[in-house]
Coordinates of C-alpha atoms and ligand atoms in Angstrom, one line a residue:
M272 CA 95.6 19.5 63.8
H273 CA 96.8 16.5 66.0
D274 CA 99.9 18.2 66.7
T275 CA 98.7 21.6 67.6
V276 CA 98.9 21.8 70.8
W277 CA 95.9 23.3 71.8
D278 CA 95.7 26.3 74.4
V279 CA 91.8 25.1 76.1
M280 CA 90.4 21.5 75.5
V281 CA 86.3 21.6 76.1
V282 CA 85.5 17.7 76.8
G283 CA 80.8 18.8 76.2
A284 CA 79.2 21.0 73.8
G285 CA 76.4 21.4 75.9
P286 CA 75.4 25.0 77.4
A287 CA 78.7 25.3 80.5
G288 CA 80.5 23.8 77.6
L289 CA 80.0 26.7 75.4
M290 CA 80.2 29.6 77.1
A291 CA 83.6 28.3 78.7
A292 CA 84.8 27.8 75.6
I293 CA 83.9 30.9 74.1
T294 CA 84.8 33.0 77.1
C295 CA 88.6 31.4 76.6
A296 CA 88.5 32.3 72.8
R297 CA 87.4 35.9 73.4
G298 CA 90.0 35.8 75.6
S299 CA 92.4 34.8 72.4
L300 CA 93.3 31.6 73.5
R301 CA 93.0 28.4 71.1
V302 CA 90.0 26.5 71.7
L303 CA 88.9 23.7 70.6
V304 CA 86.0 21.3 72.0
L305 CA 85.5 18.1 71.5
E306 CA 81.5 16.5 71.3
A307 CA 80.3 12.9 71.6
K308 CA 77.6 13.5 69.5
E309 CA 77.2 14.7 66.2
K310 CA 74.0 17.5 66.8
I311 CA 74.9 20.1 69.2
G312 CA 73.0 21.2 71.8
A313 CA 70.5 18.4 72.1
K314 CA 69.0 19.5 75.4
L315 CA 69.0 22.4 75.1
L316 CA 66.9 22.5 72.2
I317 CA 64.8 20.6 74.4
S318 CA 64.9 23.1 77.4
G319 CA 61.9 24.0 78.4
G320 CA 59.9 22.6 76.5
G321 CA 61.2 24.5 72.7
R322 CA 61.3 27.2 75.0
C323 CA 64.8 27.5 76.8
N324 CA 64.0 29.1 80.3
I325 CA 67.8 30.7 80.1
T326 CA 68.2 32.3 84.1
N327 CA 66.0 33.3 86.8
L328 CA 65.8 37.1 87.6
K329 CA 67.0 36.3 91.3
V330 CA 69.2 33.5 91.8
S331 CA 71.0 32.8 95.3
E332 CA 73.2 29.0 96.6
R333 CA 70.0 28.7 98.1
D334 CA 68.2 27.6 95.1
Y335 CA 70.6 24.8 94.5
Q336 CA 71.7 21.4 96.0
S337 CA 75.3 21.1 96.8
G338 CA 78.6 19.8 98.8
Q339 CA 79.6 23.4 99.0
S340 CA 77.2 26.0 99.6
R341 CA 80.3 28.5 99.3
T342 CA 81.5 27.7 96.1
V343 CA 78.6 27.8 94.8
R344 CA 77.9 31.3 96.0
N345 CA 80.8 32.3 94.5
I346 CA 80.8 30.6 90.6
L347 CA 77.3 32.9 91.3
R348 CA 78.6 35.8 92.0
A349 CA 81.4 36.0 89.5
F350 CA 78.7 35.8 86.7
P351 CA 75.2 36.6 88.1
P352 CA 71.6 36.3 86.2
E353 CA 71.9 40.5 84.5
R354 CA 75.1 38.9 83.1
A355 CA 73.4 36.3 81.6
L356 CA 71.6 38.7 80.3
D357 CA 73.5 41.0 78.9
F358 CA 75.5 38.2 77.5
F359 CA 73.2 37.5 75.5
K360 CA 71.6 40.2 74.5
E361 CA 74.4 41.2 73.6
L362 CA 74.8 37.8 70.9
G363 CA 70.9 39.7 69.9
V364 CA 68.7 37.3 72.1
T365 CA 65.4 39.5 73.1
M366 CA 64.7 38.7 76.7
V367 CA 60.8 38.3 78.2
L368 CA 59.8 37.4 81.7
E369 CA 57.5 35.5 82.7
E370 CA 55.6 34.6 85.6
G371 CA 57.7 37.3 87.2
T372 CA 60.6 35.5 87.1
K373 CA 61.9 33.4 84.4
F374 CA 63.8 34.8 81.5
F375 CA 62.7 32.8 78.2
P376 CA 63.8 34.5 74.1
K377 CA 61.5 36.6 73.6
D378 CA 60.3 34.5 70.7
Q379 CA 59.8 31.3 73.0
S380 CA 62.3 29.2 70.1
A381 CA 65.2 27.3 72.3
K382 CA 66.7 27.1 68.8
T383 CA 67.7 31.1 69.0
V384 CA 69.6 30.6 72.4
L385 CA 71.5 27.7 70.2
N386 CA 72.1 28.7 67.6
A387 CA 73.1 32.5 68.9
L388 CA 76.1 30.8 71.2
L389 CA 77.5 28.8 68.0
Q390 CA 77.2 32.1 66.3
E391 CA 79.4 33.8 68.4
A392 CA 81.2 30.6 69.3
D393 CA 82.8 30.8 65.5
R394 CA 83.5 34.2 65.0
C395 CA 85.7 34.3 68.5
G396 CA 87.5 31.7 66.3
V397 CA 86.4 28.2 68.8
H398 CA 87.2 25.3 66.5
M399 CA 84.6 22.5 67.1
E400 CA 84.6 18.3 66.3
R401 CA 81.7 16.4 66.3
S402 CA 81.1 13.5 66.8
R403 CA 84.3 13.3 69.2
K404 CA 84.1 11.1 71.9
V405 CA 86.4 11.5 74.9
N406 CA 87.6 8.3 76.0
S407 CA 91.4 8.7 78.6
I408 CA 92.4 12.4 79.8
S409 CA 95.8 11.8 81.0
C410 CA 98.1 14.6 81.6
H411 CA 102.5 14.6 81.1
Q412 CA 104.0 17.7 82.3
N413 CA 101.3 20.0 82.4
L414 CA 100.3 18.7 79.2
F415 CA 97.4 16.5 78.5
Q416 CA 96.1 13.7 76.6
V417 CA 93.0 13.4 75.0
Q418 CA 92.2 10.4 73.6
G419 CA 89.1 9.2 71.9
N420 CA 88.1 6.0 68.8
G421 CA 90.9 7.7 65.8
F422 CA 91.7 10.8 67.6
Q423 CA 93.8 12.5 69.4
Y424 CA 94.4 15.9 71.3
N425 CA 97.0 17.2 72.8
S426 CA 96.0 20.5 75.3
K427 CA 97.9 22.5 77.9
T428 CA 94.4 22.7 79.9
V429 CA 91.1 21.0 80.3
I430 CA 87.5 21.8 80.7
M431 CA 85.2 19.2 81.5
A432 CA 81.7 20.4 80.7
T433 CA 79.9 16.5 79.8
G434 CA 76.4 17.3 82.1
G435 CA 75.5 13.8 84.4
L436 CA 73.3 11.1 83.4
S437 CA 70.0 13.0 82.9
Y438 CA 68.9 12.2 79.6
P439 CA 70.9 10.7 78.1
G440 CA 69.5 10.7 74.7
T441 CA 71.1 14.5 74.5
G442 CA 74.9 12.2 74.8
S443 CA 75.0 13.3 78.8
D444 CA 75.5 9.3 79.4
G445 CA 78.4 9.9 83.2
T446 CA 81.3 9.0 81.0
G447 CA 82.5 12.5 82.9
Y448 CA 82.3 10.9 86.1
E449 CA 84.5 8.1 85.1
L450 CA 86.9 10.2 83.5
A451 CA 87.5 12.4 87.0
K452 CA 87.9 9.0 88.9
K453 CA 90.8 8.5 86.5
F454 CA 92.3 11.6 88.3
R455 CA 91.1 10.5 91.7
H456 CA 88.1 13.2 92.0
K457 CA 85.5 11.9 94.3
I458 CA 82.0 11.7 92.8
V459 CA 79.4 12.3 95.3
S460 CA 76.8 9.6 94.2
T461 CA 74.6 10.5 92.2
I462 CA 70.4 10.5 91.8
P463 CA 67.9 11.9 88.9
A464 CA 66.5 15.3 90.1
L465 CA 63.5 17.0 88.2
T466 CA 62.1 13.8 87.8
P467 CA 58.4 12.7 87.4
L468 CA 57.7 10.8 90.4
T469 CA 55.1 6.7 89.6
T470 CA 51.9 5.4 91.2
D471 CA 50.7 2.7 91.1
D472 CA 47.2 3.9 91.8
P473 CA 44.3 4.1 89.7
D474 CA 42.8 7.2 91.1
W475 CA 45.6 8.9 89.9
K476 CA 46.4 8.1 86.8
S477 CA 42.8 8.7 85.4
L478 CA 43.1 11.9 86.1
S479 CA 45.9 11.7 83.2
G480 CA 45.5 15.7 81.4
I481 CA 44.9 17.9 84.6
T482 CA 46.6 20.6 85.9
L483 CA 46.3 22.4 89.2
P484 CA 48.6 24.3 91.4
V485 CA 49.5 22.3 94.8
I486 CA 52.0 22.7 97.4
L487 CA 53.2 19.6 97.8
M488 CA 55.3 18.3 101.5
L489 CA 57.7 15.9 102.0
E490 CA 57.0 14.6 105.7
V491 CA 58.7 11.9 107.8
N492 CA 57.3 10.5 111.1
N493 CA 54.8 13.6 110.2
Q494 CA 58.5 16.4 109.9
E495 CA 57.9 17.7 107.3
I496 CA 61.4 17.8 105.3
A497 CA 61.7 19.8 102.2
S498 CA 58.2 21.0 100.2
S499 CA 57.2 22.6 97.5
A500 CA 54.5 24.7 95.3
G501 CA 53.2 25.1 91.7
P502 CA 51.4 23.9 89.4
V503 CA 51.2 19.6 89.4
L504 CA 50.5 17.7 86.6
F505 CA 48.7 14.2 86.9
T506 CA 49.9 11.8 84.0
H507 CA 49.0 8.6 82.9
R508 CA 52.2 7.0 84.9
G509 CA 51.9 9.2 88.4
F510 CA 53.2 13.0 89.0
S511 CA 54.6 15.8 87.1
G512 CA 54.7 18.8 86.3
P513 CA 56.8 22.2 88.3
A514 CA 55.8 21.4 91.9
V515 CA 56.1 17.6 91.7
L516 CA 60.0 17.4 89.6
D517 CA 61.0 20.8 92.6
I518 CA 60.1 17.8 95.0
S519 CA 62.0 14.2 93.8
G520 CA 65.3 15.0 94.5
A521 CA 63.9 15.3 98.4
W522 CA 62.0 12.4 97.3
L523 CA 64.6 10.5 95.9
R524 CA 67.3 10.9 98.1
C525 CA 65.2 10.6 101.5
H526 CA 65.3 6.8 102.4
A527 CA 63.1 6.5 104.9
K528 CA 60.4 3.6 105.3
E529 CA 58.3 6.0 107.0
K530 CA 58.5 9.4 104.4
K531 CA 54.8 10.5 102.6
L532 CA 54.4 12.7 100.3
R533 CA 51.7 15.1 101.1
V534 CA 49.6 17.4 98.9
N535 CA 48.0 20.8 99.0
F536 CA 45.4 21.2 97.0
L537 CA 44.2 24.5 97.7
P538 CA 47.1 26.1 98.9
E539 CA 45.8 30.3 98.5
K540 CA 43.2 29.1 101.5
N541 CA 44.0 28.3 105.0
E542 CA 42.8 26.0 107.3
T543 CA 40.8 29.0 109.4
A544 CA 38.7 30.5 106.0
L545 CA 37.9 26.8 104.1
R546 CA 36.6 25.8 107.3
R547 CA 34.4 29.3 106.8
E548 CA 33.8 28.6 103.7
F549 CA 31.8 24.6 104.9
I550 CA 29.9 26.6 108.0
E551 CA 28.7 29.2 104.9
A552 CA 28.1 26.6 102.5
L553 CA 25.9 24.1 105.2
K554 CA 23.8 27.5 105.9
E555 CA 23.5 28.4 101.8
H556 CA 23.4 25.7 100.6
P557 CA 22.4 23.0 102.7
K558 CA 20.9 20.6 99.5
W559 CA 24.1 20.6 97.7
S560 CA 26.3 17.4 97.3
W561 CA 29.5 17.6 98.7
K562 CA 30.5 16.7 95.1
R563 CA 28.0 19.9 93.2
F564 CA 30.2 22.0 96.1
L565 CA 33.6 20.3 95.6
A566 CA 33.1 21.6 91.5
L567 CA 33.5 25.2 92.8
Y568 CA 37.0 24.0 93.4
F569 CA 38.5 21.6 91.3
P570 CA 37.7 19.3 87.8
D571 CA 34.6 16.8 88.2
R572 CA 37.3 14.0 86.9
L573 CA 39.3 15.3 90.6
V574 CA 36.5 15.6 92.7
E575 CA 35.3 12.3 92.6
V576 CA 38.6 10.3 92.6
L577 CA 38.9 12.7 96.6
L578 CA 35.4 12.0 98.0
R579 CA 35.9 7.9 97.0
K580 CA 39.6 8.4 98.5
L581 CA 37.9 9.9 102.1
D582 CA 34.8 7.3 102.0
M583 CA 32.5 9.9 101.1
P584 CA 29.5 9.0 98.4
P585 CA 29.4 12.4 96.0
G586 CA 25.5 12.5 96.4
L587 CA 26.0 13.3 100.6
Q588 CA 24.6 16.4 100.7
I589 CA 26.1 19.1 102.7
I590 CA 23.5 19.7 105.4
H591 CA 23.7 15.2 106.0
T592 CA 27.6 15.5 107.1
S593 CA 28.8 15.4 110.7
K594 CA 31.1 18.6 112.1
E595 CA 33.6 15.9 111.8
E596 CA 33.6 14.6 108.5
R597 CA 33.3 17.8 107.3
E598 CA 36.5 18.9 109.8
D599 CA 37.9 15.5 107.6
L600 CA 37.5 16.5 104.4
L601 CA 38.9 19.8 105.5
K602 CA 41.6 18.5 106.7
G603 CA 41.8 15.8 103.7
L604 CA 42.3 18.5 101.3
L605 CA 44.7 20.1 102.1
H606 CA 47.0 17.6 103.3
F607 CA 46.2 14.6 101.0
S608 CA 48.7 11.4 100.8
L609 CA 50.2 10.4 97.6
Q610 CA 51.3 7.1 96.8
V611 CA 54.2 7.1 95.1
T612 CA 56.2 3.7 93.8
G613 CA 59.3 6.1 92.2
S614 CA 60.6 7.8 89.8
L615 CA 60.7 7.8 86.1
G616 CA 64.6 8.0 86.3
Y617 CA 67.2 9.8 84.3
E618 CA 65.9 8.9 81.3
K619 CA 62.8 11.7 82.5
A620 CA 65.0 13.4 84.4
E621 CA 66.1 17.4 84.1
V622 CA 69.0 17.6 86.1
T623 CA 71.3 15.1 88.1
S624 CA 72.2 15.5 91.2
G625 CA 75.6 14.4 93.3
G626 CA 78.8 14.7 91.0
V627 CA 82.2 15.7 91.3
D628 CA 82.8 17.0 94.7
L629 CA 83.4 21.0 95.0
A630 CA 85.4 19.8 98.1
E631 CA 88.0 18.7 95.4
V632 CA 88.1 22.0 93.5
D633 CA 88.8 25.5 94.0
S634 CA 86.1 26.8 95.3
K635 CA 86.6 30.4 94.0
T636 CA 87.8 29.0 89.7
L637 CA 86.8 25.1 90.0
E638 CA 90.1 24.3 88.9
S639 CA 90.7 20.6 90.1
K640 CA 92.9 19.9 93.2
R641 CA 93.7 16.9 92.4
C642 CA 95.5 18.2 89.1
P643 CA 96.4 21.9 87.7
G644 CA 95.0 22.7 84.5
L645 CA 91.9 20.2 84.8
F646 CA 88.2 22.6 85.5
F647 CA 85.0 21.6 85.8
A648 CA 82.1 23.8 84.5
G649 CA 78.1 22.1 84.5
E650 CA 76.0 20.0 85.8
I651 CA 78.6 17.2 86.2
L652 CA 79.9 19.1 88.9
D653 CA 77.8 18.2 92.4
V654 CA 75.3 21.1 91.7
D655 CA 71.4 21.2 90.6
G656 CA 68.8 23.4 91.0
R657 CA 65.3 23.6 91.3
I658 CA 63.5 25.0 88.3
G659 CA 63.3 27.8 87.1
G660 CA 66.0 29.0 84.7
F661 CA 68.6 27.5 87.9
N662 CA 70.3 24.6 86.2
F663 CA 71.0 26.8 83.2
Q664 CA 72.5 29.8 85.2
W665 CA 75.2 27.8 86.9
A666 CA 76.0 26.1 84.0
W667 CA 77.0 29.7 81.6
A668 CA 77.8 30.8 85.8
S669 CA 80.4 28.4 86.3
G670 CA 81.6 28.4 82.6
F671 CA 82.1 32.0 82.1
V672 CA 84.4 31.4 85.7
T673 CA 86.3 28.4 84.5
G674 CA 86.8 30.5 81.1
M675 CA 87.7 33.8 82.5
T676 CA 90.5 32.1 85.2
I677 CA 92.4 30.2 82.1
S678 CA 92.7 33.3 80.2
K679 CA 93.5 35.3 82.8
K680 CA 96.2 32.9 83.9
R681 CA 96.9 32.3 79.8
G682 CA 96.9 35.2 77.8
S683 CA 94.7 38.4 78.0
P684 CA 91.3 38.4 79.1
Ligands
LIG47 C1 64.3 17.9 79.3 C2 64.7 19.3 80.3 C3 64.4 20.5 80.1 C4 65.3 21.3 81.1 N1 64.7 22.7 80.6 C5 65.3 23.4 81.4 C6 65.7 24.3 81.4 O1 64.2 25.4 80.8 N2 66.1 26.0 81.7 C7 67.4 25.4 82.9 O2 67.7 26.1 83.8 N3 67.3 24.3 82.8 C8 66.6 23.0 82.3 N4 67.8 22.0 82.3 C9 68.3 21.7 82.4 C10 69.7 22.4 81.3 O3 69.6 21.6 80.6 C11 71.1 21.3 82.1 O4 71.1 21.3 83.7 C12 72.3 21.8 81.3 O5 72.2 21.0 80.0 C13 73.3 21.3 81.6 O6 74.6 21.8 81.1 P1 75.8 21.3 81.3 O7 76.6 21.7 79.7 O8 76.6 21.2 81.8 O9 75.8 19.4 80.2 P2 74.5 19.1 79.1 O10 73.6 20.0 78.4 O11 74.5 17.7 79.7 O12 75.5 19.0 78.3 C14 76.9 18.3 77.9 C15 77.7 17.8 76.9 O13 79.0 17.1 77.1 C16 79.0 15.9 75.7 N5 78.9 14.6 76.4 C17 79.4 14.3 77.4 N6 80.3 13.1 77.4 C18 81.1 13.2 76.8 C19 82.6 12.6 76.1 N7 83.1 11.4 76.6 N8 83.2 12.9 75.2 C20 82.7 14.1 74.1 N9 81.6 14.7 75.0 C21 81.1 14.7 76.0 C22 77.3 15.5 75.8 O14 77.2 14.9 75.0 C23 76.0 16.8 76.3 O15 76.5 17.5 74.7 C24 66.3 21.2 81.1 C25 67.0 19.6 81.1 C26 66.4 19.3 80.0 C27 66.4 17.2 80.5

């Protein structure tokens, strides 16, 4: 085995690596996958709350943060969501559409997705080795030597699919970046993305467990520079839920001193409609307290915090408030400031923003411009998507494209 020259060596058996390996093996290439962990697919198994949001109905480069949107577009077009769905259908995984755009396996189990990938890899003859952490890759005369503790293999091509730095417990600890740097690849500085944000404000923390739909706005000097919509979840550490995760990357990337995270607690209502409802309340229920009135919209615990933060006594009757006070309340509900102190970082990040610079890989094949025969797939690249199956779609598409490129070059596709 150690003397064998493999056609393709895939480093990392996450979604991108497995897709790349299967694609190469279907093209009759001899493929060896080296995975650092004993257990394969740890991240895939915890994805989507254990249900694996496999892809999205509509995916475009606009759903991603990256240095080169043209490259992202090329790769996504070569393997769009329909092809991902066909691929999994062929492997016997039935999908269901949820919330209008998100695809999950019908049995709600990420394990079904992982098992399908592993069975297909096995069926195609992919050779898989676990507990094989690669710590050195070199290339001499078009032959790659891939090494780790107690092993060394040779291969004609290498696909690096080692992921980023997010959820390091699942195996993605950033070693891939170091390996890429040895080939003079630039790494666009990384930050955690899709990660919960923290606060030290006891009021917000006291709301732990409450979830509600909101719009979040990141503002610098009162200018909105990013926004997200969806549920926010209050936690004992701060803020989580899709809307928060989606804006976390922009928040962490922004170093402006004056940055503020604002929340619209009533995303379904505009200012005029809400003002009308306040006036109606004044006419119909003048003796109601604001606490009673706001309980029509929000859970009691949230009402108490909102009124406290707006300096309004909870028992204050609607009739005893001035127009200005009503306006302050209205503006507050639609434009509340959340005090954010930081984030839960890579430990709880669903994805890493930044990575191998797309300017140094071929925009159609993801082959290294520094070292022919070396490819990159998945999260290791400077591409990160928003919540909703976009990151897996990037993994499937980039894995497929690298695998197909090598198959075409080296064998029959
Ligand atoms: C909690 C959570 C939930 C998520 N839910 C979703 C979701 O529902 N939908 C979605 O689209 N995305 C989701 N994501 C994001 C998605 O899981 C990732 O974008 C995706 O797994 C990236 O795939 P990858 O193959 O590039 O990297 P990874 O999945 O990180 O896999 C990399 C693999 O490489 C191995 N490796 C690393 N270094 C080495 C080395 N030196 N030698 C050998 N092997 C190595 C690692 O052990 C790992 O197995 C979620 C992420 C998390 C953390």
